[in-house]
mmCIF file with all atom_site columns, C-alpha atoms and ligand atoms in Angstrom:
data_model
loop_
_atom_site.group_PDB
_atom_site.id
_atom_site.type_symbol
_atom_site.label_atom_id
_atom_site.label_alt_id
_atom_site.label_comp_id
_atom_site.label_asym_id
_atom_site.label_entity_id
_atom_site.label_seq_id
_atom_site.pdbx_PDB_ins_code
_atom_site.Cartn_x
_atom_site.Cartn_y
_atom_site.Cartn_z
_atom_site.occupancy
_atom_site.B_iso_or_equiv
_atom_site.pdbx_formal_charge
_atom_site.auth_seq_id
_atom_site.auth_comp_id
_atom_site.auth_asym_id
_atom_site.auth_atom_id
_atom_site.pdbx_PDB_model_num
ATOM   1   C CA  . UNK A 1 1   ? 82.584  137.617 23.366 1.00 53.00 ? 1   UNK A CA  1
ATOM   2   C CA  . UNK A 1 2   ? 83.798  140.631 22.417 1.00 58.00 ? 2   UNK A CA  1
ATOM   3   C CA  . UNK A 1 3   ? 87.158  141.032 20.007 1.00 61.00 ? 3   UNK A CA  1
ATOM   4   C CA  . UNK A 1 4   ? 90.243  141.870 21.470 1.00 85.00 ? 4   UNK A CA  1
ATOM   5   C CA  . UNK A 1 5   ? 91.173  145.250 21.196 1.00 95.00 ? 5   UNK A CA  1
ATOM   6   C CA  . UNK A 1 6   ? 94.130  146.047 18.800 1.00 97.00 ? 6   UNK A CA  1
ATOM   7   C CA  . UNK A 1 7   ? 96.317  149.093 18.598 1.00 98.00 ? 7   UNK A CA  1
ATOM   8   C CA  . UNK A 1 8   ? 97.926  150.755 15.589 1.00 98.00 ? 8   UNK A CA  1
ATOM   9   C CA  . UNK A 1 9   ? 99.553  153.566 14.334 1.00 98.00 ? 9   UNK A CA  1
ATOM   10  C CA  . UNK A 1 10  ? 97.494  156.171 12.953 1.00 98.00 ? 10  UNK A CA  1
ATOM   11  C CA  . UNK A 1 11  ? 97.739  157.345 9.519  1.00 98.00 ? 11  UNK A CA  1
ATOM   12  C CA  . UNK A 1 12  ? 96.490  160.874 7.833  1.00 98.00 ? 12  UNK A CA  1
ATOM   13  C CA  . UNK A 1 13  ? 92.996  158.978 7.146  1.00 98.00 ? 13  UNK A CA  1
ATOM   14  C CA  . UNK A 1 14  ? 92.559  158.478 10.599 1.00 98.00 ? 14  UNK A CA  1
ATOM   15  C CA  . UNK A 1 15  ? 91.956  161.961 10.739 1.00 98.00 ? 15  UNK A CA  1
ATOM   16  C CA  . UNK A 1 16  ? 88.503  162.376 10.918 1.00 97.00 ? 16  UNK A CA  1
ATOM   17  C CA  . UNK A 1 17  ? 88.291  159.163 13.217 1.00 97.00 ? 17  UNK A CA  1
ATOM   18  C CA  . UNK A 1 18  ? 91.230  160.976 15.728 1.00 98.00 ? 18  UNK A CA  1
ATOM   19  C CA  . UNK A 1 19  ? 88.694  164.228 15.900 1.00 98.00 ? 19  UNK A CA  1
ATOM   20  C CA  . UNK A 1 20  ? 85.581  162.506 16.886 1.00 97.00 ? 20  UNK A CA  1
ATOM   21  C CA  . UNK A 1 21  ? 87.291  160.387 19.345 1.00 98.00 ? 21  UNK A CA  1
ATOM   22  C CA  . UNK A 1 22  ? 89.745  162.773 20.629 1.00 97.00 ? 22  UNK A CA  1
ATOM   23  C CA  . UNK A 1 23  ? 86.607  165.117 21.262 1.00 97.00 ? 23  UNK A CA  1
ATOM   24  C CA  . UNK A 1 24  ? 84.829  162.636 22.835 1.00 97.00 ? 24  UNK A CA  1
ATOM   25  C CA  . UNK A 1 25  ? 87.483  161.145 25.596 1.00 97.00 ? 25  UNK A CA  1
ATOM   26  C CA  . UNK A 1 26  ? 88.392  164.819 26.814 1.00 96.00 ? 26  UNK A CA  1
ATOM   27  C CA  . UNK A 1 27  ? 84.908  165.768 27.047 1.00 97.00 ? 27  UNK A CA  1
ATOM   28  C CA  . UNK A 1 28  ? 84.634  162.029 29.164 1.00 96.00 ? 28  UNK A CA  1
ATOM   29  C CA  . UNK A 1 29  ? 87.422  163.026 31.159 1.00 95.00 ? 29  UNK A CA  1
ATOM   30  C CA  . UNK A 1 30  ? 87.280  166.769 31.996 1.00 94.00 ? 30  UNK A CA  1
ATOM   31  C CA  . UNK A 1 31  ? 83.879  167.954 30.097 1.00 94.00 ? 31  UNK A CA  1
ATOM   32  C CA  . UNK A 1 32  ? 82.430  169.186 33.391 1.00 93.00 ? 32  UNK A CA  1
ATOM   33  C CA  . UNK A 1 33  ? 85.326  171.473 34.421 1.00 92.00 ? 33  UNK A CA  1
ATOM   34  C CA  . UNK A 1 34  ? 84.413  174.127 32.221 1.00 93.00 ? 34  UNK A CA  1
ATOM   35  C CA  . UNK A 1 35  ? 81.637  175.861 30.371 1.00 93.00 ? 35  UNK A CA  1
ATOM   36  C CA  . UNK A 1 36  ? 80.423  174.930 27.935 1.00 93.00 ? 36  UNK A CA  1
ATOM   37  C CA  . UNK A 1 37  ? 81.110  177.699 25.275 1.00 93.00 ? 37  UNK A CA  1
ATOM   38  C CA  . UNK A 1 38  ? 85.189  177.367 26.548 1.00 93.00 ? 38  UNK A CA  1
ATOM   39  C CA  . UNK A 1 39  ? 84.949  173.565 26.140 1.00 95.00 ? 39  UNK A CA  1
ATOM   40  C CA  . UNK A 1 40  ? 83.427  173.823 22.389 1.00 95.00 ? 40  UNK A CA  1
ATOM   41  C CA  . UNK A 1 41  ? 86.158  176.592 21.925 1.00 95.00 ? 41  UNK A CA  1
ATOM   42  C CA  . UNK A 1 42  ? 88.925  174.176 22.544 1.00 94.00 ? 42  UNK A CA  1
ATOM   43  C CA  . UNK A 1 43  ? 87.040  171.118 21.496 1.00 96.00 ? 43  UNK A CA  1
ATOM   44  C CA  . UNK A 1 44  ? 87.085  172.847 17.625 1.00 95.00 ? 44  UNK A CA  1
ATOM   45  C CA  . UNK A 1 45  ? 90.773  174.193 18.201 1.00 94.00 ? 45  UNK A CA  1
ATOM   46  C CA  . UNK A 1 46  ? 92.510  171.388 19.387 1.00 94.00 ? 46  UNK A CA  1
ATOM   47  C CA  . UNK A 1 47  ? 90.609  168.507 17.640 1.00 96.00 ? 47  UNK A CA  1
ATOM   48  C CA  . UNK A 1 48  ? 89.578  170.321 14.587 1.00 97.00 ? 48  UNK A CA  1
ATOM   49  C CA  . UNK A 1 49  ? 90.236  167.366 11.657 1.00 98.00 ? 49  UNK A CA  1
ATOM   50  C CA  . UNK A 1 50  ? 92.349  169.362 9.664  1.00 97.00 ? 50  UNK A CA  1
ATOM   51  C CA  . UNK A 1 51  ? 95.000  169.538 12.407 1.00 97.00 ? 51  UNK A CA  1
ATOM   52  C CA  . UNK A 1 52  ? 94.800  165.739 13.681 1.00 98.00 ? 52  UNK A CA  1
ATOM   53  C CA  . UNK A 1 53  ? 95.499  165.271 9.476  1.00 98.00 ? 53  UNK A CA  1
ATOM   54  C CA  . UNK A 1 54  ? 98.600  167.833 9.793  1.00 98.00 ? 54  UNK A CA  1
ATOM   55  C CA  . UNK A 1 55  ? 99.742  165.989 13.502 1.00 98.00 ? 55  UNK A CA  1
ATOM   56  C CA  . UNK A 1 56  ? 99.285  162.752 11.594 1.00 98.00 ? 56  UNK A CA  1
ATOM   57  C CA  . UNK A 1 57  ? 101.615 163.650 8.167  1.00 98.00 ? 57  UNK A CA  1
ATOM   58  C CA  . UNK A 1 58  ? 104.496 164.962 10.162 1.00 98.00 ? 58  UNK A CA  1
ATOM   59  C CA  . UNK A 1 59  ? 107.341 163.033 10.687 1.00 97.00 ? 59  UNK A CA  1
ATOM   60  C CA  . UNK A 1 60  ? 108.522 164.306 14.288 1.00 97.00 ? 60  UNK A CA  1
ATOM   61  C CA  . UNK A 1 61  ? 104.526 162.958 15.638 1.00 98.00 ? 61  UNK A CA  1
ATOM   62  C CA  . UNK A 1 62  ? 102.963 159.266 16.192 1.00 98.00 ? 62  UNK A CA  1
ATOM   63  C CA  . UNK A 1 63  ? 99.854  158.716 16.851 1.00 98.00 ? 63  UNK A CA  1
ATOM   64  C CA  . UNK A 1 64  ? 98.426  155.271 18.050 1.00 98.00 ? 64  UNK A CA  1
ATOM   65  C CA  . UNK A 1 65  ? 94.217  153.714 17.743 1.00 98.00 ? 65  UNK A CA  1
ATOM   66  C CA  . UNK A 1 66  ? 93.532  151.433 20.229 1.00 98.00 ? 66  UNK A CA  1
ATOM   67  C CA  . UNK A 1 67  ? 90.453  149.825 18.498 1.00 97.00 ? 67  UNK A CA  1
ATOM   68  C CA  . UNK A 1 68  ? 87.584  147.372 19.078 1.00 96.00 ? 68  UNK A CA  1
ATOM   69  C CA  . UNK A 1 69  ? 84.859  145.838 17.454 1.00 92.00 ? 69  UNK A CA  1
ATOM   70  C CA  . UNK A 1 70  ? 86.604  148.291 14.150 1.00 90.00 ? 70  UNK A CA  1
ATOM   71  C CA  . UNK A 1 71  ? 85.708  151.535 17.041 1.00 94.00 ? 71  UNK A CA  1
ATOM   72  C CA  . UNK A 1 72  ? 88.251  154.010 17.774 1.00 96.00 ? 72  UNK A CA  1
ATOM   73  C CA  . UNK A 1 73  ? 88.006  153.833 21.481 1.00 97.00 ? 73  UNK A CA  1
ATOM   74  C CA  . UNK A 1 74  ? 91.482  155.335 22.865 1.00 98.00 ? 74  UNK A CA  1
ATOM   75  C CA  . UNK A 1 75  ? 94.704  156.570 21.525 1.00 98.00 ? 75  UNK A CA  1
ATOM   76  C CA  . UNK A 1 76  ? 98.147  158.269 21.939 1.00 98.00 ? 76  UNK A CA  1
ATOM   77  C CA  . UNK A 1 77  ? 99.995  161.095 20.903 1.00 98.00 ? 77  UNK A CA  1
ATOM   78  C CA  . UNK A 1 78  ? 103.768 161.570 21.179 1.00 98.00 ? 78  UNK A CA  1
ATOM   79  C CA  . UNK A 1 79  ? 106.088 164.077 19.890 1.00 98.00 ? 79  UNK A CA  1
ATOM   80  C CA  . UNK A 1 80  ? 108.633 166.744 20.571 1.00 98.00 ? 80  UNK A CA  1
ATOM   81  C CA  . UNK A 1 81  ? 108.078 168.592 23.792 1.00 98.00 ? 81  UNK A CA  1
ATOM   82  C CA  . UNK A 1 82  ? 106.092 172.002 24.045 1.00 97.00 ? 82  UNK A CA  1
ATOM   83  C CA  . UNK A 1 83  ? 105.733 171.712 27.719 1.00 98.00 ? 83  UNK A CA  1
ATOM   84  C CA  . UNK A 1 84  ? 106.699 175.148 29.282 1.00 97.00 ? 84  UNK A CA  1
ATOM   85  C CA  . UNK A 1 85  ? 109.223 173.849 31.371 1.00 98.00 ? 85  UNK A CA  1
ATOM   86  C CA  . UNK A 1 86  ? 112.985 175.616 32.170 1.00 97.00 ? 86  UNK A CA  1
ATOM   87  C CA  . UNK A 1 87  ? 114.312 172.012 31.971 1.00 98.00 ? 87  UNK A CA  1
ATOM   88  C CA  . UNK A 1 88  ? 113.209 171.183 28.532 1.00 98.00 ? 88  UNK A CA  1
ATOM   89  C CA  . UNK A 1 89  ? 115.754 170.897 26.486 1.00 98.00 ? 89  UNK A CA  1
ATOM   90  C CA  . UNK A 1 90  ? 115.961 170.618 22.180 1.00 96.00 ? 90  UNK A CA  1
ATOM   91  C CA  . UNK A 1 91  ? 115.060 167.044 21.261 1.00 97.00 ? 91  UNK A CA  1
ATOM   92  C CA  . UNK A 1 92  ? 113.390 166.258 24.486 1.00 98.00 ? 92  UNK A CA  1
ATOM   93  C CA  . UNK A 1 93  ? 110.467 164.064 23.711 1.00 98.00 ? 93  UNK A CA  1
ATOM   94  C CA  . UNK A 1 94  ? 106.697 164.417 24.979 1.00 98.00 ? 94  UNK A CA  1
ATOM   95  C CA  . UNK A 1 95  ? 103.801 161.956 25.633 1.00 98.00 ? 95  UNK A CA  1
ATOM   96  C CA  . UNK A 1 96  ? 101.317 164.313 24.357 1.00 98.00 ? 96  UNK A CA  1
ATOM   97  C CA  . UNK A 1 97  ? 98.276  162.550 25.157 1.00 97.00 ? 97  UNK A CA  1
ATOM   98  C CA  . UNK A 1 98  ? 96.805  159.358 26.243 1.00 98.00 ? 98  UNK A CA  1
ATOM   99  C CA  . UNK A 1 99  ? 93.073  158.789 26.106 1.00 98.00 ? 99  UNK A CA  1
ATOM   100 C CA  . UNK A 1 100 ? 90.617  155.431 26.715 1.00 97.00 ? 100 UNK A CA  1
ATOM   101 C CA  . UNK A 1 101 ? 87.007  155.954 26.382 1.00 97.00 ? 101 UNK A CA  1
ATOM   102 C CA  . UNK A 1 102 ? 85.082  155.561 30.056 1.00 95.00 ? 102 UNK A CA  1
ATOM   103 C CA  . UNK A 1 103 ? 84.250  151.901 29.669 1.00 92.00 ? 103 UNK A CA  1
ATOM   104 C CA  . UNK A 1 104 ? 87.877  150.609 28.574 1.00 95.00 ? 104 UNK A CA  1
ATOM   105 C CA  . UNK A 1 105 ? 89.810  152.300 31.437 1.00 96.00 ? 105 UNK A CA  1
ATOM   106 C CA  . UNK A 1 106 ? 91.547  150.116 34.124 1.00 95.00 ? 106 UNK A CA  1
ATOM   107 C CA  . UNK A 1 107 ? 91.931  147.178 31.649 1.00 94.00 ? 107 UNK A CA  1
ATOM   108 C CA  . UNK A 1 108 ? 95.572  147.571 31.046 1.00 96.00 ? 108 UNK A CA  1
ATOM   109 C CA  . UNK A 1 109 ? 95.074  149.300 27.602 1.00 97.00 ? 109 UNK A CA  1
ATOM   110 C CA  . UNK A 1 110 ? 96.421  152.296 28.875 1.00 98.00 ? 110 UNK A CA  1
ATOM   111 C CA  . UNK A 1 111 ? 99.910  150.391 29.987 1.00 98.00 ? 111 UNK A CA  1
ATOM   112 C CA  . UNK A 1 112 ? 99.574  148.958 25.925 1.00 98.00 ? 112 UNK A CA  1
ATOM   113 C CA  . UNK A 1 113 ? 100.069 152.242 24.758 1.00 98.00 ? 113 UNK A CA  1
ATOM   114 C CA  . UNK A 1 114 ? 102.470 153.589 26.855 1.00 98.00 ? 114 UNK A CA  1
ATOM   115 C CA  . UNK A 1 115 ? 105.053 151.122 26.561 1.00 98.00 ? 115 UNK A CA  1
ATOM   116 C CA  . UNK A 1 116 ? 104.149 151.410 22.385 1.00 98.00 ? 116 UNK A CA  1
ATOM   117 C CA  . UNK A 1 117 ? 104.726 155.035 23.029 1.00 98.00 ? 117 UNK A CA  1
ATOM   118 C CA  . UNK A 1 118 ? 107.674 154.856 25.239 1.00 98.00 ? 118 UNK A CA  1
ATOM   119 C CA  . UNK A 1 119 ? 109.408 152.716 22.485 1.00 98.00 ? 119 UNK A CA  1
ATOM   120 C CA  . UNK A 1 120 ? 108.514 154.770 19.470 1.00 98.00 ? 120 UNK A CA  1
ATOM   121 C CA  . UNK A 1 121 ? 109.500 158.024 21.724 1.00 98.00 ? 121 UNK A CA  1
ATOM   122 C CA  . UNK A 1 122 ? 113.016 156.201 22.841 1.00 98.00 ? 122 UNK A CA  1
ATOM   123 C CA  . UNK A 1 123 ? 114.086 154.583 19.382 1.00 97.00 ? 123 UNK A CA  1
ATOM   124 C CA  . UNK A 1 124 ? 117.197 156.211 18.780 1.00 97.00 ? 124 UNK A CA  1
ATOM   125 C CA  . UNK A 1 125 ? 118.335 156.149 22.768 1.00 97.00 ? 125 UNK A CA  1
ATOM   126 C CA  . UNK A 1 126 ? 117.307 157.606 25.791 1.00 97.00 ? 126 UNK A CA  1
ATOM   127 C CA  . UNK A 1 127 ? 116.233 161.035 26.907 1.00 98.00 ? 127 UNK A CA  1
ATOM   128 C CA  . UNK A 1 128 ? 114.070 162.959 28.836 1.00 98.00 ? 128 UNK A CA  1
ATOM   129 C CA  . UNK A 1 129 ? 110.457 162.593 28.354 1.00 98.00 ? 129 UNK A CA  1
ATOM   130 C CA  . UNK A 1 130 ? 107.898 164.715 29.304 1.00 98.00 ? 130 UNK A CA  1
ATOM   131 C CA  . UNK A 1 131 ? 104.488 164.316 30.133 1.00 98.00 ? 131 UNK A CA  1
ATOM   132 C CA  . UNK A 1 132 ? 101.334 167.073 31.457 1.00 98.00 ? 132 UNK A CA  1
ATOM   133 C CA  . UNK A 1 133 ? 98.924  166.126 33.356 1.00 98.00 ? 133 UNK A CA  1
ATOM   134 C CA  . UNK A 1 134 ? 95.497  167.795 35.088 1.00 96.00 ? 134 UNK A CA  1
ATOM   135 C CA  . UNK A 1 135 ? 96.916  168.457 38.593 1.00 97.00 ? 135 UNK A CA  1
ATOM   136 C CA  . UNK A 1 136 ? 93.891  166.526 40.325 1.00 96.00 ? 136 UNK A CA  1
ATOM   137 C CA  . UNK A 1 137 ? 94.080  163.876 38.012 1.00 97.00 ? 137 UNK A CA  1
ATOM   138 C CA  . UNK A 1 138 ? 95.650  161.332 40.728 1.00 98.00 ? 138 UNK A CA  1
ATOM   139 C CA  . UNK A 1 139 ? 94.715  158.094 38.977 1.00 97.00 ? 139 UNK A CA  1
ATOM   140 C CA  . UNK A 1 140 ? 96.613  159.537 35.819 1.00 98.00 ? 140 UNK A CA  1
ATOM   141 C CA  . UNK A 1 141 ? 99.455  160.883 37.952 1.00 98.00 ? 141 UNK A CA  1
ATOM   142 C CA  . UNK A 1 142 ? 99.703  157.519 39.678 1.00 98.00 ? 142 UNK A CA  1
ATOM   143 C CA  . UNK A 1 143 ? 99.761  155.802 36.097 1.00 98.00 ? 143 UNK A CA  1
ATOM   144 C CA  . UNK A 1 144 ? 102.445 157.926 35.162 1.00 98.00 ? 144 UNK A CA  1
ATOM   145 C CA  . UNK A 1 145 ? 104.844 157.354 37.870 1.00 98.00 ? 145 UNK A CA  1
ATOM   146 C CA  . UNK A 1 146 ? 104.465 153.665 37.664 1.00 98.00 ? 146 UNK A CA  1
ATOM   147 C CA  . UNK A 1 147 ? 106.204 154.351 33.767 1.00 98.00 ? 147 UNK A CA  1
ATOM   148 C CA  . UNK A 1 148 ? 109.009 156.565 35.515 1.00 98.00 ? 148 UNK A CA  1
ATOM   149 C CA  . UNK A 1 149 ? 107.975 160.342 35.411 1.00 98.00 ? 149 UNK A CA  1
ATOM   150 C CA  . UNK A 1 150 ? 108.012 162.434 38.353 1.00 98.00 ? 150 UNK A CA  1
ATOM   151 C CA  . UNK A 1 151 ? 106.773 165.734 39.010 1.00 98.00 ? 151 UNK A CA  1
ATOM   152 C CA  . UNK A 1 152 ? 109.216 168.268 37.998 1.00 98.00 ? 152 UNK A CA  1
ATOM   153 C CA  . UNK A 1 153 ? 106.921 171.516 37.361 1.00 98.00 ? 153 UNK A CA  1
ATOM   154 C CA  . UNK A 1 154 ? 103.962 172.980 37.000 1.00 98.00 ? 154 UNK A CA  1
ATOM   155 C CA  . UNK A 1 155 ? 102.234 175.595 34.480 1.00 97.00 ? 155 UNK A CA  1
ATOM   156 C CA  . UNK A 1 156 ? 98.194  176.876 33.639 1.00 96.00 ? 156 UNK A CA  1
ATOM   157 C CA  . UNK A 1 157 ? 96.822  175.546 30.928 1.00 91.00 ? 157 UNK A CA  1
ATOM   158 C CA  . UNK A 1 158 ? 93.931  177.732 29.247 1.00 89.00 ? 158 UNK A CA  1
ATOM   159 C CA  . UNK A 1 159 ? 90.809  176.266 28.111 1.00 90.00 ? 159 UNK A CA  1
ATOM   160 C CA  . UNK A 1 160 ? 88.744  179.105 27.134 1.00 88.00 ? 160 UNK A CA  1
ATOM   161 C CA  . UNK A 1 161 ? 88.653  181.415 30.076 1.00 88.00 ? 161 UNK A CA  1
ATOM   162 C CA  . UNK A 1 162 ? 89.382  178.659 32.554 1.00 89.00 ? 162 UNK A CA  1
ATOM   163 C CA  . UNK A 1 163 ? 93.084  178.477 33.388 1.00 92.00 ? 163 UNK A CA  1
ATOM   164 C CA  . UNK A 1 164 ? 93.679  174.688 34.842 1.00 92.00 ? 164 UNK A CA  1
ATOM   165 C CA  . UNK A 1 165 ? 96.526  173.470 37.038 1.00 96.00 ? 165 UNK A CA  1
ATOM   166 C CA  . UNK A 1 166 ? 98.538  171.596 35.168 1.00 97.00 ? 166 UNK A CA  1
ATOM   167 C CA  . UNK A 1 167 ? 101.811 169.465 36.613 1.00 98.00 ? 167 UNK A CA  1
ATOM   168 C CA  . UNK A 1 168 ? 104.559 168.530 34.432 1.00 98.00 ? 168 UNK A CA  1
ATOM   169 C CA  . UNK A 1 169 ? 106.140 165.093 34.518 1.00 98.00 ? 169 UNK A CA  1
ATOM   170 C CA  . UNK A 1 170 ? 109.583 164.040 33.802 1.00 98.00 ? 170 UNK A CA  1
ATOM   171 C CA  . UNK A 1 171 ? 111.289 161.014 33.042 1.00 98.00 ? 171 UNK A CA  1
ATOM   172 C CA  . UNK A 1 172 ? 115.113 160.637 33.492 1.00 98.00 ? 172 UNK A CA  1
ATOM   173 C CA  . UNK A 1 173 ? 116.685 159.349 30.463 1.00 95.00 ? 173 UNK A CA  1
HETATM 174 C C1  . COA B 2 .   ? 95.017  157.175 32.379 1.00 90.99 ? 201 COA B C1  1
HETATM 175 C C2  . COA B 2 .   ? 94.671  155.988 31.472 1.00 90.99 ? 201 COA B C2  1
HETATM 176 C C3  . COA B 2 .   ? 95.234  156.208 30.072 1.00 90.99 ? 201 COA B C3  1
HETATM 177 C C4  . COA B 2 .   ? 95.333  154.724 32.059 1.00 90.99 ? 201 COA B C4  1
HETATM 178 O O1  . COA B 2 .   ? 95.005  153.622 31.234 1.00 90.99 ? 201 COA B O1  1
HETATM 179 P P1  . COA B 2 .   ? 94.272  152.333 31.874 1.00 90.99 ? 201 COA B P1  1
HETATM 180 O O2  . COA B 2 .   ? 94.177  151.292 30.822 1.00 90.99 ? 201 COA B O2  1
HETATM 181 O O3  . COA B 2 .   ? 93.020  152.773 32.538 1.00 90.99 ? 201 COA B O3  1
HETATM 182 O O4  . COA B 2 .   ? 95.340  151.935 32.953 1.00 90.99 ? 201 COA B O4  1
HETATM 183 P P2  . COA B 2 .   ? 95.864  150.487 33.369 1.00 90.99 ? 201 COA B P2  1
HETATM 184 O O5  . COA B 2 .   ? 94.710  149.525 33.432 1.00 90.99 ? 201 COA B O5  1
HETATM 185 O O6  . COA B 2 .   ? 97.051  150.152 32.530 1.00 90.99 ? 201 COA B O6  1
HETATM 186 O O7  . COA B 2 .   ? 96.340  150.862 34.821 1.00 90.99 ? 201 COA B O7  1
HETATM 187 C C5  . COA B 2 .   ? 95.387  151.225 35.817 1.00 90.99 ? 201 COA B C5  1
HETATM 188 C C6  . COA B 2 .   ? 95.776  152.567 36.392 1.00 90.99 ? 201 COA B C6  1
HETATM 189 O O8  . COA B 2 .   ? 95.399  153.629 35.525 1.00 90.99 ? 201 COA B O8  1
HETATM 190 C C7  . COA B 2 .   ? 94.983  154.776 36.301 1.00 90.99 ? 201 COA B C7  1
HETATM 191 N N1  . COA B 2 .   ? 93.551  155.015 36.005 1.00 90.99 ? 201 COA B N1  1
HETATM 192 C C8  . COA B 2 .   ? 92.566  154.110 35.901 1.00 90.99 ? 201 COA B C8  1
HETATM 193 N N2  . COA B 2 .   ? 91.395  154.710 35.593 1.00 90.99 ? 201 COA B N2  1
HETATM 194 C C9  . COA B 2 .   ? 91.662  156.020 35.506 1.00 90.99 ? 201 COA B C9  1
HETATM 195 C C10 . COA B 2 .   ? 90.868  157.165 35.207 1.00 90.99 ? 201 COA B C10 1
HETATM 196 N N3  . COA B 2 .   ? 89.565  157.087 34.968 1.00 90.99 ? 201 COA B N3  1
HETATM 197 N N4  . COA B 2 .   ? 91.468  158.365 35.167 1.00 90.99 ? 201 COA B N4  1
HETATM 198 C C11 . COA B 2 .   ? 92.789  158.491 35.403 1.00 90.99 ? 201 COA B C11 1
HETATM 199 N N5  . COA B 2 .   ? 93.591  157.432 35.694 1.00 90.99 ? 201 COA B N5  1
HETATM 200 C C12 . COA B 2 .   ? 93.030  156.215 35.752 1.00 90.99 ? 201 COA B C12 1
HETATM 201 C C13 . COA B 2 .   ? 95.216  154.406 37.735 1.00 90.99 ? 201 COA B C13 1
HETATM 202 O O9  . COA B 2 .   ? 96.532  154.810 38.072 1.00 90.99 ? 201 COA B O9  1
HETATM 203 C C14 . COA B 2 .   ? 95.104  152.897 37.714 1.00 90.99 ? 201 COA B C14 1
HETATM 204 O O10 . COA B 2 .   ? 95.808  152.298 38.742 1.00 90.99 ? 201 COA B O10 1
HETATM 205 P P3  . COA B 2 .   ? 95.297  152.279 40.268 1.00 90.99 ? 201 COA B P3  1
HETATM 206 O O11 . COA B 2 .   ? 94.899  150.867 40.474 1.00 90.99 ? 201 COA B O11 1
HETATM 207 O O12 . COA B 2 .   ? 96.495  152.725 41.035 1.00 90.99 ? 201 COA B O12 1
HETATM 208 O O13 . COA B 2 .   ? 94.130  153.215 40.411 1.00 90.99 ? 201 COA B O13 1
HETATM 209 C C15 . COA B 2 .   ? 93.154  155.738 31.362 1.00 90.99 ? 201 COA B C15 1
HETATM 210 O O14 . COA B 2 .   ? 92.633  155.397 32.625 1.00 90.99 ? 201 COA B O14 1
HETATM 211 C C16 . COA B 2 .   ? 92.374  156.918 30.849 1.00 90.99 ? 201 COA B C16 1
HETATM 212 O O15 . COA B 2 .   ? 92.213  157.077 29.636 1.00 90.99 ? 201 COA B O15 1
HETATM 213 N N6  . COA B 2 .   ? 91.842  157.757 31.765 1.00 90.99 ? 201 COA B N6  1
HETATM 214 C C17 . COA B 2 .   ? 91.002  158.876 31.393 1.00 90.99 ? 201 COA B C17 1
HETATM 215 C C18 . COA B 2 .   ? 91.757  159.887 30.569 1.00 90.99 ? 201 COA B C18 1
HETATM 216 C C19 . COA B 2 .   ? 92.951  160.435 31.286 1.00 90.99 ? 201 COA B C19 1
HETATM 217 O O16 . COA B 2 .   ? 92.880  160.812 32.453 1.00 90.99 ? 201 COA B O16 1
HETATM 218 N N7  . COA B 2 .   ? 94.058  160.509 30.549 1.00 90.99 ? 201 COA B N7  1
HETATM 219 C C20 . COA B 2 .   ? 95.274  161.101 31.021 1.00 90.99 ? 201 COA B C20 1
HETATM 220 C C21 . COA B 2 .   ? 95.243  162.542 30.656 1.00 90.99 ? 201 COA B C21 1
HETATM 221 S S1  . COA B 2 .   ? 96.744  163.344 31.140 1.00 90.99 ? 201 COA B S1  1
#
């Protein structure tokens, strides 16, 4: 029988381990929505090593591992928000990402995270959270709303060339 599959929060040495699997669960989840030079593009801006290490020393980010078997196979990412949102407001809070690898999903892992997220992100008292999300990503959406955010917005979000639909999520405080 497999182990069960513990989460905890990332530290700087995670970094290399946050790049690979960061790479790999976007490319899982939205890899065939662009090509391939503009996926690569992003792939080595966004998960480049040396800025997971820089996400993962600063004090205003967590970052949670869901592992298994001693795998990196999903994580979290939560912060101050950056969304491009009228509404956002200094000190607002963001769920910044929230990945499983394919074979984990729909196993409650996801929920795990959150609610470690939703704490972490809500420790001194409420406010808004904020969360973006691929506008024809229903399951996600649907995931979302069960934690409280609604859709509030919407903005494009570039990966190379490719400009996606993105809808922005809010939770009330
Ligand atoms: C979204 C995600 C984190 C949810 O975690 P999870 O452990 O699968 O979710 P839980 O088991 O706690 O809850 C199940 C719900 O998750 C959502 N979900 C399940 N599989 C999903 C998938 N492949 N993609 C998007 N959402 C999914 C659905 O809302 C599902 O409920 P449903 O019965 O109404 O369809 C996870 O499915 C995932 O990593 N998906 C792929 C990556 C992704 O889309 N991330 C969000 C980017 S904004």
């Amino acid at each position: 029988m497999p182990a069960p599959a513990t989460i905890r929060r990332a530290v700087p040495g995670d970094a290399q381990a946050l790049s690979t699997l960061a790479a790999r669960t976007f490319t899982e989840t939205f890899g065939h929505l662009y090509p391939p030079q503009d996926l690569a593009g992003f792939l080595a801006e966004h998960y480049a090593v040396e800025r997971q290490r820089t996400i993962l020393s600063h004090p205003d980010y967590a970052v949670w591992l869901l592992e298994a078997d001693g795998e990196a196979v999903g994580h979290a990412a939560a912060g101050p928000c950056g969304l491009p949102h009228p509404g956002v407001a200094p000190g607002d809070g963001e769920l910044k990402r929230l990945y499983l690898v394919r074979g984990l999903q729909n196993g409650g892992h996801g929920g795990r995270l959150m609610r470690i997220a939703l704490d972490w992100l809500l420790r001194d008292g409420p406010r808004p959270l904020w969360v973006g999300v691929w506008s024809e990503n229903l399951g996600a959406q649907r995931f979302y709303a069960r934690y409280g955010f609604a859709r509030a917005g919407e903005y494009l979000f570039p990966v190379g060339a490719t400009r996606d639909l993105e809808f922005i999520m809010r939770r009330e405080p």
